[in-house]
PDB file of C-alpha atoms and ligand atoms in Angstrom:
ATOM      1  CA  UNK A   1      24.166 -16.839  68.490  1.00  0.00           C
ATOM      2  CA  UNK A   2      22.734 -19.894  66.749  1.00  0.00           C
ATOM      3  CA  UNK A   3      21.889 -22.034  69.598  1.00  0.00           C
ATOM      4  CA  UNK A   4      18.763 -24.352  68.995  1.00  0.00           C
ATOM      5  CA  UNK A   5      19.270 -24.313  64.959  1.00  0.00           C
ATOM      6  CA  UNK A   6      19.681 -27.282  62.802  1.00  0.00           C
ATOM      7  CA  UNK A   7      22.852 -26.092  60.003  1.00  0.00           C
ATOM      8  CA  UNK A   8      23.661 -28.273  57.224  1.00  0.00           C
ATOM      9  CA  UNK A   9      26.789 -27.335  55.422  1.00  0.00           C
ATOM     10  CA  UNK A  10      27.320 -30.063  51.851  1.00  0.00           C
ATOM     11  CA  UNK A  11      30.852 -30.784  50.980  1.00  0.00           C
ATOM     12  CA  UNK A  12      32.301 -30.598  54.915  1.00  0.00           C
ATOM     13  CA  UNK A  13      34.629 -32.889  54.968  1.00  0.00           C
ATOM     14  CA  UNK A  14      37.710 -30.405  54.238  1.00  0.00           C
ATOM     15  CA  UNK A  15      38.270 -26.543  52.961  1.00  0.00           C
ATOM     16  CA  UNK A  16      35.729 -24.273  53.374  1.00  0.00           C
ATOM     17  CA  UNK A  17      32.546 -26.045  54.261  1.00  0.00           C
ATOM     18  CA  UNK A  18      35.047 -27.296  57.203  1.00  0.00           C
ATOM     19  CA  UNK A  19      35.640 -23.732  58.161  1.00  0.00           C
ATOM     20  CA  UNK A  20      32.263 -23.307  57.978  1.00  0.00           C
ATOM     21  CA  UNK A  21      31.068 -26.172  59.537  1.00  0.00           C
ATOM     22  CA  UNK A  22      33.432 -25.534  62.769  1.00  0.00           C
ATOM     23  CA  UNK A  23      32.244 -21.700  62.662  1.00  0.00           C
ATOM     24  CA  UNK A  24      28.361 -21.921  62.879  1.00  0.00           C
ATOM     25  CA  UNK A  25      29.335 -24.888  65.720  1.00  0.00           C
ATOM     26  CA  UNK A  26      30.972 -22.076  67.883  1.00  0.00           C
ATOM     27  CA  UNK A  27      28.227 -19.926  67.300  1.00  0.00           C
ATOM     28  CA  UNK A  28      25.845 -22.793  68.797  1.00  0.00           C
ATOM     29  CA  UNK A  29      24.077 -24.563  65.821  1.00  0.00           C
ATOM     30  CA  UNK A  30      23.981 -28.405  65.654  1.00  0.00           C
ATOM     31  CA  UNK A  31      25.877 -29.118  62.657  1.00  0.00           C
ATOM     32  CA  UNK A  32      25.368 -31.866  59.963  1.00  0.00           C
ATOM     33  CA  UNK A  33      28.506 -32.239  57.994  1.00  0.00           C
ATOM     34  CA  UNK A  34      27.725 -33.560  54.971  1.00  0.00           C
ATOM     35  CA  UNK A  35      30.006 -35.578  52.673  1.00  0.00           C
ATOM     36  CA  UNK A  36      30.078 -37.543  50.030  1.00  0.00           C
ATOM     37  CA  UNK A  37      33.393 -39.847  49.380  1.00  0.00           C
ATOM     38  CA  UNK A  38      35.475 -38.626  52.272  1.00  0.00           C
ATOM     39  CA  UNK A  39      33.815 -39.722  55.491  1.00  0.00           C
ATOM     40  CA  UNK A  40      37.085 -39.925  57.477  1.00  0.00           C
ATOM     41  CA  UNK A  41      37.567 -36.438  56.817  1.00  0.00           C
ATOM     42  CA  UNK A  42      34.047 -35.401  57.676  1.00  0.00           C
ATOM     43  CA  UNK A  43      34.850 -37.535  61.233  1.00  0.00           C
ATOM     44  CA  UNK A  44      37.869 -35.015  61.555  1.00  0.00           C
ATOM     45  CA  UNK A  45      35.627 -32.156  60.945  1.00  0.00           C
ATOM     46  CA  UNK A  46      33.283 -33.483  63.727  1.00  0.00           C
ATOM     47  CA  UNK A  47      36.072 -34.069  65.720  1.00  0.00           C
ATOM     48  CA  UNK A  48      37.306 -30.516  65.268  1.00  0.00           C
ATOM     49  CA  UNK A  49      33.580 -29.178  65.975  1.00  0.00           C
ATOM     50  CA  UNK A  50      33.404 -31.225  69.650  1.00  0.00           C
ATOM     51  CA  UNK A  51      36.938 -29.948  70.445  1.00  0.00           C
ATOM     52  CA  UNK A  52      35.739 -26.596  70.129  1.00  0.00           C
ATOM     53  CA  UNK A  53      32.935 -27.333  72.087  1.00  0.00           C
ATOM     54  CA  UNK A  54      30.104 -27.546  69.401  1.00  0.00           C
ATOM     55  CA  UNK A  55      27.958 -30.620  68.769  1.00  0.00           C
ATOM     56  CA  UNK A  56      27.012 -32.185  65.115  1.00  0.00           C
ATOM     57  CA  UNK A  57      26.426 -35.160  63.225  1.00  0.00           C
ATOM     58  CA  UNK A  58      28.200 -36.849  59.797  1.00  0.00           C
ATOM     59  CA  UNK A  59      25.776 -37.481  57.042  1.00  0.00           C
ATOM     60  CA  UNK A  60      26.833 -38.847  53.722  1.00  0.00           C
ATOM     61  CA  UNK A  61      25.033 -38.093  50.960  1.00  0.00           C
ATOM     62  CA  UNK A  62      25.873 -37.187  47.036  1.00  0.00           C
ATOM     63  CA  UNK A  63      24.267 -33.740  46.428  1.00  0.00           C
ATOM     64  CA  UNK A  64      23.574 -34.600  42.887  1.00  0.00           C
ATOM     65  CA  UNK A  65      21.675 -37.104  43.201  1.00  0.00           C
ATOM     66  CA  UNK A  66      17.859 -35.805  43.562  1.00  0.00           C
ATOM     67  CA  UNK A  67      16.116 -39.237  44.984  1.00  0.00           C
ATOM     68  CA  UNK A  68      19.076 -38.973  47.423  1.00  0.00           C
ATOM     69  CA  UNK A  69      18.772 -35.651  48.600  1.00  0.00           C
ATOM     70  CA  UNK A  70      15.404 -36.130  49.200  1.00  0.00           C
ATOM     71  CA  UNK A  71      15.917 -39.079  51.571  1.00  0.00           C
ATOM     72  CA  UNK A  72      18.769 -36.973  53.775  1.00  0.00           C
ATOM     73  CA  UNK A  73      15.920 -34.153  54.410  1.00  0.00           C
ATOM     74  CA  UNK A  74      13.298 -36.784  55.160  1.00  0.00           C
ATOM     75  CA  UNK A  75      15.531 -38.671  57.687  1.00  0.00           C
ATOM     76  CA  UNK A  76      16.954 -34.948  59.142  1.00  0.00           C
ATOM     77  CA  UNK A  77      13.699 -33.620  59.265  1.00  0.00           C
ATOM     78  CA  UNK A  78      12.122 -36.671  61.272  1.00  0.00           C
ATOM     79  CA  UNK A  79      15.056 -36.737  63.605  1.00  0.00           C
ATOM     80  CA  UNK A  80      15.716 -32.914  64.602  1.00  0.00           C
ATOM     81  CA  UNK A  81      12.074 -31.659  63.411  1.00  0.00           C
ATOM     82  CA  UNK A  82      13.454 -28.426  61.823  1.00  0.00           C
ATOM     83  CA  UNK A  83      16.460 -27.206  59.561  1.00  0.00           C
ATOM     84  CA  UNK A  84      16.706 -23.598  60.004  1.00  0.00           C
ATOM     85  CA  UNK A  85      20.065 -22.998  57.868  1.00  0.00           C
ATOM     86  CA  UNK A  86      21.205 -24.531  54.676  1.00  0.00           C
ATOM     87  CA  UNK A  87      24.793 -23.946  53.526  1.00  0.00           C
ATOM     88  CA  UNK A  88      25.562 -25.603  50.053  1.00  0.00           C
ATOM     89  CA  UNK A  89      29.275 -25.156  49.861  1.00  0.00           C
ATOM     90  CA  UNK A  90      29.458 -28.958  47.878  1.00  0.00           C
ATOM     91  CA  UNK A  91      32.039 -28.239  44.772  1.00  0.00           C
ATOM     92  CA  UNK A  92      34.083 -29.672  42.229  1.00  0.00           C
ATOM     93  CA  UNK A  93      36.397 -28.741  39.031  1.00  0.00           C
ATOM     94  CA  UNK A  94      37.104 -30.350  36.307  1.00  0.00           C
ATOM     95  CA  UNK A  95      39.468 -27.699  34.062  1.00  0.00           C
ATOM     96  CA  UNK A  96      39.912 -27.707  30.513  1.00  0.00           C
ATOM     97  CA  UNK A  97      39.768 -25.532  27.651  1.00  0.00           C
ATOM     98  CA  UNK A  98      36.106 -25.029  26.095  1.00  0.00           C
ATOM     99  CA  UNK A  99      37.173 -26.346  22.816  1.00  0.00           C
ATOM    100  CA  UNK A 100      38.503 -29.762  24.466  1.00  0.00           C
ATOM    101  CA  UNK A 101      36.766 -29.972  27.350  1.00  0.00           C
ATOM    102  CA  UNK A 102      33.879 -33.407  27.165  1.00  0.00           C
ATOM    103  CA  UNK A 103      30.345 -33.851  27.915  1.00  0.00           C
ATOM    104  CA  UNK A 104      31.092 -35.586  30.791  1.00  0.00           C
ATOM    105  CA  UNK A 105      33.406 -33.024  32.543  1.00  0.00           C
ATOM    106  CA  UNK A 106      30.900 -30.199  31.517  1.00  0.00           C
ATOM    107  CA  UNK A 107      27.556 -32.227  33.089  1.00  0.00           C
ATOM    108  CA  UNK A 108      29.464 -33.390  36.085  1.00  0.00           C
ATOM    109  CA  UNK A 109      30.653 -29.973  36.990  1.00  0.00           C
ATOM    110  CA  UNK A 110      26.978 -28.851  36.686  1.00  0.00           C
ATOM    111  CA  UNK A 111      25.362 -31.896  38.528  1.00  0.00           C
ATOM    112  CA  UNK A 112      27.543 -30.986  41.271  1.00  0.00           C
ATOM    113  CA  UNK A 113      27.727 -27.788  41.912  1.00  0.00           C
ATOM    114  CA  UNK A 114      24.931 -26.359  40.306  1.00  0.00           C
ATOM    115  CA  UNK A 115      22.137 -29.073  40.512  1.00  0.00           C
ATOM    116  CA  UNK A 116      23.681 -30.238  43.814  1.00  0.00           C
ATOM    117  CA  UNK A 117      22.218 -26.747  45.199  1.00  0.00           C
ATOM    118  CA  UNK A 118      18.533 -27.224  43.441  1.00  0.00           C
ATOM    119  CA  UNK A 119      18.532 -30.289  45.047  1.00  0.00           C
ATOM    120  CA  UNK A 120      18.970 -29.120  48.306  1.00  0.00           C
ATOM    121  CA  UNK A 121      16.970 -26.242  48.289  1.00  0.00           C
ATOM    122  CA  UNK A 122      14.208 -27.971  46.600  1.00  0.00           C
ATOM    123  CA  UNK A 123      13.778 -30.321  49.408  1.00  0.00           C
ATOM    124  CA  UNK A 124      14.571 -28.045  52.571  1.00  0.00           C
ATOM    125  CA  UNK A 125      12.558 -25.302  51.190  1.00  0.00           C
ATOM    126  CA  UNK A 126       9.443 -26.683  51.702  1.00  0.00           C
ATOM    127  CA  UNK A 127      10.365 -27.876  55.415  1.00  0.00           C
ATOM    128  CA  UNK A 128      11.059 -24.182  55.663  1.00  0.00           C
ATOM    129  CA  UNK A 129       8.265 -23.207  54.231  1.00  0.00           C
ATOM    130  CA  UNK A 130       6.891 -25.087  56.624  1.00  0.00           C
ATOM    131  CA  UNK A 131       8.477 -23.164  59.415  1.00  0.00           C
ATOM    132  CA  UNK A 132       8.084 -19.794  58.014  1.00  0.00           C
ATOM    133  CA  UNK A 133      12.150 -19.425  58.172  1.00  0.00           C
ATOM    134  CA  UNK A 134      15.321 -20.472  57.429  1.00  0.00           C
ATOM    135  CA  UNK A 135      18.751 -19.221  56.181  1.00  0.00           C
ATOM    136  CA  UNK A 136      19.988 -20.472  52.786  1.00  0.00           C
ATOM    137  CA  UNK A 137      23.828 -19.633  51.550  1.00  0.00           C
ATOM    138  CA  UNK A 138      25.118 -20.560  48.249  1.00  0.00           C
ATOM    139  CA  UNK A 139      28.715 -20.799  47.602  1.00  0.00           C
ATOM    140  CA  UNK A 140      29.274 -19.316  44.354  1.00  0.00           C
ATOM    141  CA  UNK A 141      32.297 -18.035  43.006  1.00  0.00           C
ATOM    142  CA  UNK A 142      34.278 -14.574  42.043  1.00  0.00           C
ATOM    143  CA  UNK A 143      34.590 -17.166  38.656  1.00  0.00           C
ATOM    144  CA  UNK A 144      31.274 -16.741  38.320  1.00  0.00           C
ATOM    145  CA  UNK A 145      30.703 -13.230  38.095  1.00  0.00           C
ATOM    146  CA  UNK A 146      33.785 -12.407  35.636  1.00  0.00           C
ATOM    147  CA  UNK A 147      34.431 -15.790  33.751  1.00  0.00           C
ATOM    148  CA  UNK A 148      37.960 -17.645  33.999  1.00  0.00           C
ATOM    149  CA  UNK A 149      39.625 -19.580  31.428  1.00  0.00           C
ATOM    150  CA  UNK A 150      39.752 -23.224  31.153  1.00  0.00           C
ATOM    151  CA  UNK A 151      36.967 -23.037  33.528  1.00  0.00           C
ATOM    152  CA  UNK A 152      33.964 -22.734  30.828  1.00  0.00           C
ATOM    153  CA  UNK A 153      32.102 -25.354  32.878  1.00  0.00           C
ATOM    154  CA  UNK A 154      32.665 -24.301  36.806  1.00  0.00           C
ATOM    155  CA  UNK A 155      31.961 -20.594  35.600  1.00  0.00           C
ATOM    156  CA  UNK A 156      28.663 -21.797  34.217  1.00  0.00           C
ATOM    157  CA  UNK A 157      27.524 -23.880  37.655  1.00  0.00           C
ATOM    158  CA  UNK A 158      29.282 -20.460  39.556  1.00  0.00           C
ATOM    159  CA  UNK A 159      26.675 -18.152  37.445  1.00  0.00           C
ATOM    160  CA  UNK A 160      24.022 -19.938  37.480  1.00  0.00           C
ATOM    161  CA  UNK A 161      23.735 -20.378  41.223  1.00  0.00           C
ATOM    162  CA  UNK A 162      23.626 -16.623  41.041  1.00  0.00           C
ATOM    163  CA  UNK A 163      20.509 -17.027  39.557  1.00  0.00           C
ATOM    164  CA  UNK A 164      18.973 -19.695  41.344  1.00  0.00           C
ATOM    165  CA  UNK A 165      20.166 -17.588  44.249  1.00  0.00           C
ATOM    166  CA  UNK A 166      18.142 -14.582  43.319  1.00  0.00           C
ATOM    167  CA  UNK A 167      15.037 -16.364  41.903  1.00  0.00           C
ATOM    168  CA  UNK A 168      14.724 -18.219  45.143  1.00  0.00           C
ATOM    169  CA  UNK A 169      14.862 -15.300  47.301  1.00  0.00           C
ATOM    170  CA  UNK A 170      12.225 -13.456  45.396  1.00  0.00           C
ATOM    171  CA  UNK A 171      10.030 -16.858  45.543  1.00  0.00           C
ATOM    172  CA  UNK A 172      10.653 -17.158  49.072  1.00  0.00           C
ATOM    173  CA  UNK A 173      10.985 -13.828  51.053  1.00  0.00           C
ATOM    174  CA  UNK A 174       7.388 -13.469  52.366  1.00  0.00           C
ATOM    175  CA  UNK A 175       7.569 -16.284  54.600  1.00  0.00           C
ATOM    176  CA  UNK A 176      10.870 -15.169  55.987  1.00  0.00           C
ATOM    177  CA  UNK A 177      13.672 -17.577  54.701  1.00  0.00           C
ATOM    178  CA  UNK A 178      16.316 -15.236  53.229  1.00  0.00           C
ATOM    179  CA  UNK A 179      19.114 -16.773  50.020  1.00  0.00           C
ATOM    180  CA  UNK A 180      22.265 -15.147  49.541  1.00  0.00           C
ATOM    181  CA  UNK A 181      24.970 -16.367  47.640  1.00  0.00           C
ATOM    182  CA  UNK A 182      28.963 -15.626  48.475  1.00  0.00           C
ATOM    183  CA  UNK A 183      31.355 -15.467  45.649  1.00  0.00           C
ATOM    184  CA  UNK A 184      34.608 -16.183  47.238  1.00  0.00           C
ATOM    185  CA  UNK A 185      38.729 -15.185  45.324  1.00  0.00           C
ATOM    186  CA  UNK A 186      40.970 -17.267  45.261  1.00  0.00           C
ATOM    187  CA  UNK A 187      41.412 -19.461  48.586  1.00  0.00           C
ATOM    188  CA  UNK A 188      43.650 -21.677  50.247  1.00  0.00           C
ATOM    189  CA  UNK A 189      42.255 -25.256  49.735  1.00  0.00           C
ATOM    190  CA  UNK A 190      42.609 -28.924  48.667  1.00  0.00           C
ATOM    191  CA  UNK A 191      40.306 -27.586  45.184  1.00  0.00           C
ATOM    192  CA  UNK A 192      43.446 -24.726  44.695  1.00  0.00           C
ATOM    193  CA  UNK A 193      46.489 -26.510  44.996  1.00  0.00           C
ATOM    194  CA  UNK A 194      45.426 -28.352  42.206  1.00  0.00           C
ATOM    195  CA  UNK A 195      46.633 -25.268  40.764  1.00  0.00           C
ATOM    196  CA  UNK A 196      50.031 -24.311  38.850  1.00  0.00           C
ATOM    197  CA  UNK A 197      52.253 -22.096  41.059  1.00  0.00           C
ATOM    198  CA  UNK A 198      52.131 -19.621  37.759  1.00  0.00           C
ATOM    199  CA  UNK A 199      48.214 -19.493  37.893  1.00  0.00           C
ATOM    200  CA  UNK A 200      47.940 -18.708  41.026  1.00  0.00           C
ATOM    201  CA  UNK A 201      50.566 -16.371  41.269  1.00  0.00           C
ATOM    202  CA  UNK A 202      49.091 -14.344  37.953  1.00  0.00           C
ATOM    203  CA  UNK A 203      45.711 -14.676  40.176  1.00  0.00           C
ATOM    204  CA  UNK A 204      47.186 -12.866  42.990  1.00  0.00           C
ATOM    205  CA  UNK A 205      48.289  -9.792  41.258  1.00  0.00           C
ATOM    206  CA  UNK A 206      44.633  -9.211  39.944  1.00  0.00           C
ATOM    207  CA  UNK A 207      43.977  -8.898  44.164  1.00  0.00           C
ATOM    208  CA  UNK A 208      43.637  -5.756  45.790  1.00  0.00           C
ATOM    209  CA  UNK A 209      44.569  -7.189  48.639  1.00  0.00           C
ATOM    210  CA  UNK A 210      47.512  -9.114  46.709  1.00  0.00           C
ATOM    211  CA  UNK A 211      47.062 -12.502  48.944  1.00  0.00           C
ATOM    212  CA  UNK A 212      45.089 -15.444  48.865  1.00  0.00           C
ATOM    213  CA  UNK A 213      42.517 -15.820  51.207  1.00  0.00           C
ATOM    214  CA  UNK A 214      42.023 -18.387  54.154  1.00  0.00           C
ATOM    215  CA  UNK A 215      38.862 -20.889  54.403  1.00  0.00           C
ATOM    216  CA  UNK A 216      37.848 -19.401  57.906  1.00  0.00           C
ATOM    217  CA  UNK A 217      37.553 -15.543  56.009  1.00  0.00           C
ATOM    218  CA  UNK A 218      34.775 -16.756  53.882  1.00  0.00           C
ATOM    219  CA  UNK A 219      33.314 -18.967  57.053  1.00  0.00           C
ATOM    220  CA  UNK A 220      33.237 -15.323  58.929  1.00  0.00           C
ATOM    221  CA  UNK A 221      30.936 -14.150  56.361  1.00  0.00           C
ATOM    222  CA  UNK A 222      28.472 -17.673  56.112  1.00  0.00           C
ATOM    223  CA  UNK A 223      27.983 -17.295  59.493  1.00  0.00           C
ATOM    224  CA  UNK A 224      27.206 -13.469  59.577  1.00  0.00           C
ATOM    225  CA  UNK A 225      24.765 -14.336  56.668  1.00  0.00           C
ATOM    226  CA  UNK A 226      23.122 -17.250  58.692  1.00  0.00           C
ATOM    227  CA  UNK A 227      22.902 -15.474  62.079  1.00  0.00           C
ATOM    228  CA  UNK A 228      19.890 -12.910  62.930  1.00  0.00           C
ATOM    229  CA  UNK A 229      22.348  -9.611  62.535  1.00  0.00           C
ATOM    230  CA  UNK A 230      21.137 -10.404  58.504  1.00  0.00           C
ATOM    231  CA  UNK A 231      17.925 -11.060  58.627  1.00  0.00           C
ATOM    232  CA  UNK A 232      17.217  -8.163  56.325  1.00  0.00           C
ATOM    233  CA  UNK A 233      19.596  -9.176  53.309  1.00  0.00           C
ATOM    234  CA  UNK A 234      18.378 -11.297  50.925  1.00  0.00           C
ATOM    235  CA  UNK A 235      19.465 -11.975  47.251  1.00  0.00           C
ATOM    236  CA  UNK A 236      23.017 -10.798  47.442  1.00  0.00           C
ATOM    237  CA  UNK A 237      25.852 -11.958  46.338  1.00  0.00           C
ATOM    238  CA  UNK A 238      28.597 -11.203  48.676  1.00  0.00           C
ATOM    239  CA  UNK A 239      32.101 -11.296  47.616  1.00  0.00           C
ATOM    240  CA  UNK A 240      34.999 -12.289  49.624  1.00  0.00           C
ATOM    241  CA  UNK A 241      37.494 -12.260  47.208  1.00  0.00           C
ATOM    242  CA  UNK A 242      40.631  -9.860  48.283  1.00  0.00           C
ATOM    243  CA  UNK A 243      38.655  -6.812  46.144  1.00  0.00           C
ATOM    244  CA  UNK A 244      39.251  -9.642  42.494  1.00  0.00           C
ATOM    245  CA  UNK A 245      36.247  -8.797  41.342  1.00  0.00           C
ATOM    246  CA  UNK A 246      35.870  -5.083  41.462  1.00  0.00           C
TER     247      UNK A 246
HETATM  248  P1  NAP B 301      37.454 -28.732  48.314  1.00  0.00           P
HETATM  249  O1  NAP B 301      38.553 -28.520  49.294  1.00  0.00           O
HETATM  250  O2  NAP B 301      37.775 -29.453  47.057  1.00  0.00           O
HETATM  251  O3  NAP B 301      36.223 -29.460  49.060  1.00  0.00           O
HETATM  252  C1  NAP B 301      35.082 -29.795  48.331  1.00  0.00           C
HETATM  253  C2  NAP B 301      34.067 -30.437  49.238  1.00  0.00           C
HETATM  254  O4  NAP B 301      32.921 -30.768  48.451  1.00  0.00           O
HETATM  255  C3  NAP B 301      34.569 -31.710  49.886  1.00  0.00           C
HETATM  256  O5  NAP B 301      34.148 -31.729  51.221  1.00  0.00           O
HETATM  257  C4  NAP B 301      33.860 -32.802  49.078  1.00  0.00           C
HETATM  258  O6  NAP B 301      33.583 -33.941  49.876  1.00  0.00           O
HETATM  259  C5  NAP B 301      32.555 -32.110  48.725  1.00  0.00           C
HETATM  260  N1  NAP B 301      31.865 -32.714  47.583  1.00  0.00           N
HETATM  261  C6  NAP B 301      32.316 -32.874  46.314  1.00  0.00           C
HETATM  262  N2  NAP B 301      31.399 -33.485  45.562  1.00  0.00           N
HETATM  263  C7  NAP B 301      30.336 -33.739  46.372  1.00  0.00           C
HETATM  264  C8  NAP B 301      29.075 -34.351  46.176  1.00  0.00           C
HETATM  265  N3  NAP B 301      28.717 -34.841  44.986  1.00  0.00           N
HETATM  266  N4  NAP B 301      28.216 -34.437  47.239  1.00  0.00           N
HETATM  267  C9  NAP B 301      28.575 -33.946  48.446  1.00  0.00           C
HETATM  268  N5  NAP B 301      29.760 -33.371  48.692  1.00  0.00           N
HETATM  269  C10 NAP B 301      30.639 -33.256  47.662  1.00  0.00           C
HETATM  270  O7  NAP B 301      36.814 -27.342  47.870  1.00  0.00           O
HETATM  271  P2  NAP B 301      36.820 -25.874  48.568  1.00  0.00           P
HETATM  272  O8  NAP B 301      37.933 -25.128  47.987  1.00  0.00           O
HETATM  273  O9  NAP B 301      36.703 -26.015  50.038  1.00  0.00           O
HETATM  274  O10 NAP B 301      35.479 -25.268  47.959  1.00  0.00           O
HETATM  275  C11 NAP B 301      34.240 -25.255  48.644  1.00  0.00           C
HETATM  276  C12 NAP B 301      33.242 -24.472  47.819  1.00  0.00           C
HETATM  277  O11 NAP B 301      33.710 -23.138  47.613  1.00  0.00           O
HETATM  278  C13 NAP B 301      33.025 -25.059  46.419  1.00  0.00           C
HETATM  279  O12 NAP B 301      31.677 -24.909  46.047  1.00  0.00           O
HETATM  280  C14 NAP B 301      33.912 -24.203  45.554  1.00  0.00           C
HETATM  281  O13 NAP B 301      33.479 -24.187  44.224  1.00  0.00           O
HETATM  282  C15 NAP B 301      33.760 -22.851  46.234  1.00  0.00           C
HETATM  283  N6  NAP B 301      34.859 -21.945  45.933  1.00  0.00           N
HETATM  284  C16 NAP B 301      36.141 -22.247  46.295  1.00  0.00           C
HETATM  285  C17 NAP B 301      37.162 -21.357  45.987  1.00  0.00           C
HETATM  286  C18 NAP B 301      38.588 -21.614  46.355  1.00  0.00           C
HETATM  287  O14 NAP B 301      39.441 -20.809  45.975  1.00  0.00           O
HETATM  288  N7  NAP B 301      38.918 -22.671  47.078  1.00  0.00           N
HETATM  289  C19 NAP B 301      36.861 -20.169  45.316  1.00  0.00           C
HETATM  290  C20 NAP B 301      35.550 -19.900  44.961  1.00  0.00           C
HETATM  291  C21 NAP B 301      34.547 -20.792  45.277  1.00  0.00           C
HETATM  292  P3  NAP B 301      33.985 -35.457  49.471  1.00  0.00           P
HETATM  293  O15 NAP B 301      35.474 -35.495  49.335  1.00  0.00           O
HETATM  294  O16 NAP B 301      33.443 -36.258  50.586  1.00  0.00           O
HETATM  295  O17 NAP B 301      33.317 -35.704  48.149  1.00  0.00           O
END
């Protein structure tokens, strides 16, 4: 149970950091559900969370946007006095082919996703530092570990939060705050329709498990991760991807 922790989950407002958000609320944290455009759909998340009987907070914030992050974990910090679990699920796409694909699609993909996750975890690391503890999750992606085409620049933010991922857990194991990373397939969200039927059906037959996965199947495995039951696993990357990857 995660009663009496502070979780904040970027990028709640729909999809999996929903999922998420509304699991580690049943499980008993307090819940901030970040956002940054969508804050009607971060109310329906909190919503959701208080119908199932969990208790939160919305708090808008762009995650890459340093200054900015640093104010949310000031103004968290002064009014709950601890964050014991930080879940950057915060993600965007912008596809294209590497040969076509601009500047500005490549460093906004990266800001996002990849420096969105520095950010974070360069502000609430020292808070849990702090507290000698804390739980950080990274959502990476099965793109990440095996490359995808047309998605030179998401791959790149994907693999490199593998790395941040590791380096941080080595930095910050010895005062008991563990960093894993998940590397979800191919699941059923607002970021995925955006697909063509043909992708994702040419997707599915590279799955084991020959379906797409559901939002709440990679929230099942954030929560194990952030609950005591792994408090010796640090530095992993855990897939949840139908067997894609293997
Ligand atoms: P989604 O449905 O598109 O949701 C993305 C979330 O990120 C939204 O809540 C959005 O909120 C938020 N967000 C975007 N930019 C932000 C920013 N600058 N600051 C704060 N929040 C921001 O995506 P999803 O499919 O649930 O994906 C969630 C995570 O899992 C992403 O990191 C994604 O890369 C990863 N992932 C997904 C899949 C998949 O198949 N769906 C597979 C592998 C990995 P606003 O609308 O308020 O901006």
């Amino acid at each position: 149970m995660l009663n009496e922790k502070v979780a904040l989950v970027t990028g709640a407002s729909r999809g999996i950091g929903r999922a998420i958000a509304i699991a580690l609320a049943k499980q008993g944290a307090f819940v901030i559900v970040n956002y940054n455009g969508s804050m009607e759909k971060a109310k329906e998340t909190l919503e959701l969370i208080q119908e199932a009987g969990g208790v939160g907070e919305i708090c808008g914030c762009n995650v890459a946007d340093f200054t900015a992050c640093g104010e949310m974990v000031k103004d968290l910090v002064a009014k709950h006095g601890h964050i014991d679990i930080l879940i950057n699920n915060a993600g965007i796409t912008r596809d294209g082919l590497l040969a076509r694909m601009s500047e500005e699609d490549f460093d906004r993909v990266v800001d996002v996703n990849l420096k969105g996750c520095f950010n974070t975890m360069r502000h609430i690391s020292r808070q849990m530092l702090k507290q000698r503890g804390g739980k950080i999750i990274n959502l990476s992606s099965v793109t990440g570990i095996i490359g995808n085409p047309g998605q030179a620049n998401y791959c790149a933010s994907k693999a490199g939060i593998i790395g941040l991922t590791k380096s941080a857990a080595k930095e910050l194991g010895s005062r008991g705050i563990t960093v894993n990373a998940v590397a979800p397939g191919l699941i059923e969200t607002e970021m995925t329709e955006k697909l063509p039927e043909s992708a994702r059906e040419a997707m599915k037959e590279q799955i084991p498990l020959g379906r797409s996965g559901s939002p709440e199947e990679v929230a099942g495995v954030v929560t194990f991760l952030a609950s005591e039951a792994a408090d010796y696993i640090t530095g992993q990357v855990i897939s949840v991807d139908g067997g894609m990857a293997i």
